[in-house]
mmCIF file of C-alpha atoms in Angstrom:
data_model
loop_
_atom_site.group_PDB
_atom_site.id
_atom_site.type_symbol
_atom_site.label_atom_id
_atom_site.label_comp_id
_atom_site.label_asym_id
_atom_site.label_seq_id
_atom_site.Cartn_x
_atom_site.Cartn_y
_atom_site.Cartn_z
ATOM 1 C CA MET G 123 119.134 216.204 40.462
ATOM 2 C CA ALA G 124 118.078 219.195 42.547
ATOM 3 C CA SER G 125 120.135 221.623 40.495
ATOM 4 C CA ASN G 126 118.017 220.796 37.742
ATOM 5 C CA THR G 127 114.871 221.233 39.573
ATOM 6 C CA GLY G 128 115.775 224.611 40.689
ATOM 7 C CA GLN G 129 116.742 225.909 37.463
ATOM 8 C CA THR G 130 113.526 224.431 36.212
ATOM 9 C CA LEU G 131 111.481 226.327 38.823
ATOM 10 C CA LEU G 132 113.743 229.613 37.932
ATOM 11 C CA ALA G 133 113.042 229.340 34.128
ATOM 12 C CA ILE G 134 109.107 228.818 35.035
ATOM 13 C CA LEU G 135 109.029 231.845 37.356
ATOM 14 C CA THR G 136 110.993 233.815 34.771
ATOM 15 C CA GLY G 137 108.539 233.104 32.095
ATOM 16 C CA ALA G 138 105.678 233.745 34.113
ATOM 17 C CA ALA G 139 106.770 237.207 35.018
ATOM 18 C CA ILE G 140 107.791 237.968 31.762
ATOM 19 C CA GLY G 141 104.392 236.915 30.393
ATOM 20 C CA ALA G 142 102.720 238.511 32.841
ATOM 21 C CA GLY G 143 104.516 241.946 31.954
ATOM 22 C CA ILE G 144 104.006 241.470 28.276
ATOM 23 C CA GLY G 145 100.372 240.594 28.834
ATOM 24 C CA ILE G 146 99.895 243.936 30.638
ATOM 25 C CA LEU G 147 101.694 246.093 28.154
ATOM 26 C CA TYR G 148 99.930 244.836 24.963
ATOM 27 C CA ALA G 149 96.757 243.785 26.960
ATOM 28 C CA PRO G 150 93.694 245.191 24.351
ATOM 29 C CA GLU G 151 91.155 244.578 27.492
ATOM 30 C CA SER G 152 90.278 246.483 30.456
ATOM 31 C CA GLY G 153 92.061 246.665 33.441
ATOM 32 C CA LYS G 154 89.912 244.442 35.513
ATOM 33 C CA LYS G 155 89.976 241.547 32.877
ATOM 34 C CA THR G 156 93.735 242.048 32.638
ATOM 35 C CA ARG G 157 94.181 241.887 36.633
ATOM 36 C CA LYS G 158 91.987 238.673 36.322
ATOM 37 C CA LYS G 159 93.923 236.845 33.561
ATOM 38 C CA ILE G 160 97.420 237.772 35.610
ATOM 39 C CA LYS G 161 95.762 236.241 38.521
ATOM 40 C CA LYS G 162 94.656 233.053 36.643
ATOM 41 C CA GLU G 163 98.454 232.892 35.179
ATOM 42 C CA ALA G 164 99.668 233.424 38.874
ATOM 43 C CA ALA G 165 97.746 230.737 40.203
ATOM 44 C CA LYS G 166 98.694 228.474 37.401
ATOM 45 C CA ALA G 167 102.383 229.134 37.753
ATOM 46 C CA GLN G 168 102.000 228.520 41.498
ATOM 47 C CA LYS G 169 100.570 225.176 41.024
ATOM 48 C CA GLN G 170 103.167 224.406 38.620
ATOM 49 C CA LEU G 171 105.650 225.398 41.015
ATOM 50 C CA THR G 172 103.980 223.416 43.912
ATOM 51 C CA GLU G 173 103.914 220.189 41.920
ATOM 52 C CA GLN G 174 107.533 220.658 40.906
ATOM 53 C CA LEU G 175 108.336 221.483 44.507
ATOM 54 C CA HIS G 176 106.447 218.132 45.281
ATOM 55 C CA GLU G 177 108.460 216.046 42.569
ATOM 56 C CA ALA G 178 111.894 217.340 44.061
ATOM 57 C CA GLN G 179 110.767 216.518 47.551
ATOM 58 C CA GLU G 180 109.951 212.695 46.412
ATOM 59 C CA ILE G 181 113.124 212.451 44.399
ATOM 60 C CA ILE G 182 115.197 213.816 47.408
ATOM 61 C CA SER G 183 113.621 211.524 49.798
ATOM 62 C CA SER G 184 113.836 208.508 47.605
ATOM 63 C CA LYS G 185 117.564 209.297 46.790
ATOM 64 C CA THR G 186 118.197 209.804 50.593
ATOM 65 C CA GLN G 187 116.516 206.564 51.471
ATOM 66 C CA ASP G 188 118.467 204.761 48.726
ATOM 67 C CA THR G 189 121.634 206.176 50.106
ATOM 68 C CA LYS G 190 120.859 205.344 53.662
ATOM 69 C CA LEU G 191 119.988 201.898 52.829
ATOM 70 C CA ASN G 192 123.125 201.481 50.722
ATOM 71 C CA LEU G 193 125.314 202.769 53.513
ATOM 72 C CA GLU G 194 123.520 200.458 56.073
ATOM 73 C CA GLN G 195 124.559 197.540 53.916
ATOM 74 C CA LYS G 196 128.188 198.516 53.542
ATOM 75 C CA LEU G 197 128.305 198.988 57.288
ATOM 76 C CA GLU G 198 126.877 195.776 57.773
ATOM 77 C CA SER G 199 129.252 194.065 55.540
ATOM 78 C CA THR G 200 132.190 195.807 56.821
ATOM 79 C CA LEU G 201 131.215 194.870 60.643
ATOM 80 C CA SER G 202 130.731 191.136 59.153
ATOM 81 C CA SER G 203 134.089 191.159 57.760
ATOM 82 C CA ALA G 204 135.642 192.899 60.762
ATOM 83 C CA SER G 205 134.063 190.340 63.068
ATOM 84 C CA TYR G 206 135.527 187.275 60.769
ATOM 85 C CA LYS G 207 138.939 188.949 61.006
ATOM 86 C CA ALA G 208 138.720 189.386 64.908
ATOM 87 C CA ASP G 209 137.837 185.580 65.055
ATOM 88 C CA ASP G 210 140.600 184.731 62.976
ATOM 89 C CA VAL G 211 142.966 187.007 65.113
ATOM 90 C CA LEU G 212 141.657 185.498 68.111
ATOM 91 C CA VAL G 213 142.087 182.111 66.962
ATOM 92 C CA ALA G 214 145.701 183.016 65.917
ATOM 93 C CA LEU G 215 146.225 184.171 69.383
ATOM 94 C CA GLU G 216 144.609 181.259 71.391
ATOM 95 C CA ASN G 217 146.847 179.023 69.154
ATOM 96 C CA LYS G 218 150.064 181.044 70.284
ATOM 97 C CA LEU G 219 149.246 181.404 73.744
ATOM 98 C CA GLU G 220 148.951 177.271 73.827
ATOM 99 C CA SER G 221 152.167 177.266 71.952
ATOM 100 C CA LEU G 222 154.023 179.682 74.663
ATOM 101 C CA ARG G 223 152.217 177.681 77.541
ATOM 102 C CA LYS G 224 153.679 174.344 76.417
ATOM 103 C CA GLN G 225 157.231 175.969 75.745
ATOM 104 C CA ASN G 226 157.003 177.563 79.383
ATOM 105 C CA ALA G 227 155.954 174.044 80.668
ATOM 106 C CA LYS G 228 159.109 172.321 78.902
ATOM 107 C CA LEU G 229 161.366 174.949 80.105
ATOM 108 C CA GLN G 230 159.748 174.835 83.610
ATOM 109 C CA LYS G 231 160.554 171.168 83.332
ATOM 110 C CA GLU G 232 163.942 171.467 82.120
ATOM 111 C CA ALA G 233 164.629 174.116 85.086
ATOM 112 C CA THR G 234 163.242 171.665 87.749
ATOM 113 C CA LEU G 235 165.136 168.701 86.057
ATOM 114 C CA GLU G 236 168.362 171.121 86.412
ATOM 115 C CA LYS G 237 167.882 171.885 89.931
ATOM 116 C CA VAL G 238 167.522 168.163 90.906
ATOM 117 C CA GLU G 239 170.726 167.317 88.831
ATOM 118 C CA THR G 240 172.682 170.012 90.720
ATOM 119 C CA ALA G 241 171.339 169.081 94.219
ATOM 120 C CA VAL G 242 171.956 165.479 93.558
ATOM 121 C CA LYS G 243 175.714 166.600 92.561
ATOM 122 C CA LYS G 244 175.905 168.693 95.628
ATOM 123 C CA ALA G 245 174.768 165.806 97.853
ATOM 124 C CA THR G 246 177.385 163.194 96.274
ATOM 125 C CA VAL G 247 180.407 165.376 96.388
#
């Protein structure tokens, strides 16, 4: 978009310069009138250039704002998705931890039972 605007601005400036040059070379009027015409055409070209510059700024600003909003939405979506995945991981880890606690309690119970059985055997021998 900006490239097309730049090319358009260059074309306008080139056209204005060529037109002014040709106007000077073929001017049937006096120098004063010719200078006045050139000044008028330069002011007209400047006005067109200013208008196109403002249009380009508005387009760039609009595109920038759209891109910013799009990126913010994608970031929010990604963060939300990551949050859900993190919650899923935490639930899975909590389940695994509970399973390990149960297994540890069972092993401790078996170890205690084995110690008691060993102590009973020593006491009866």
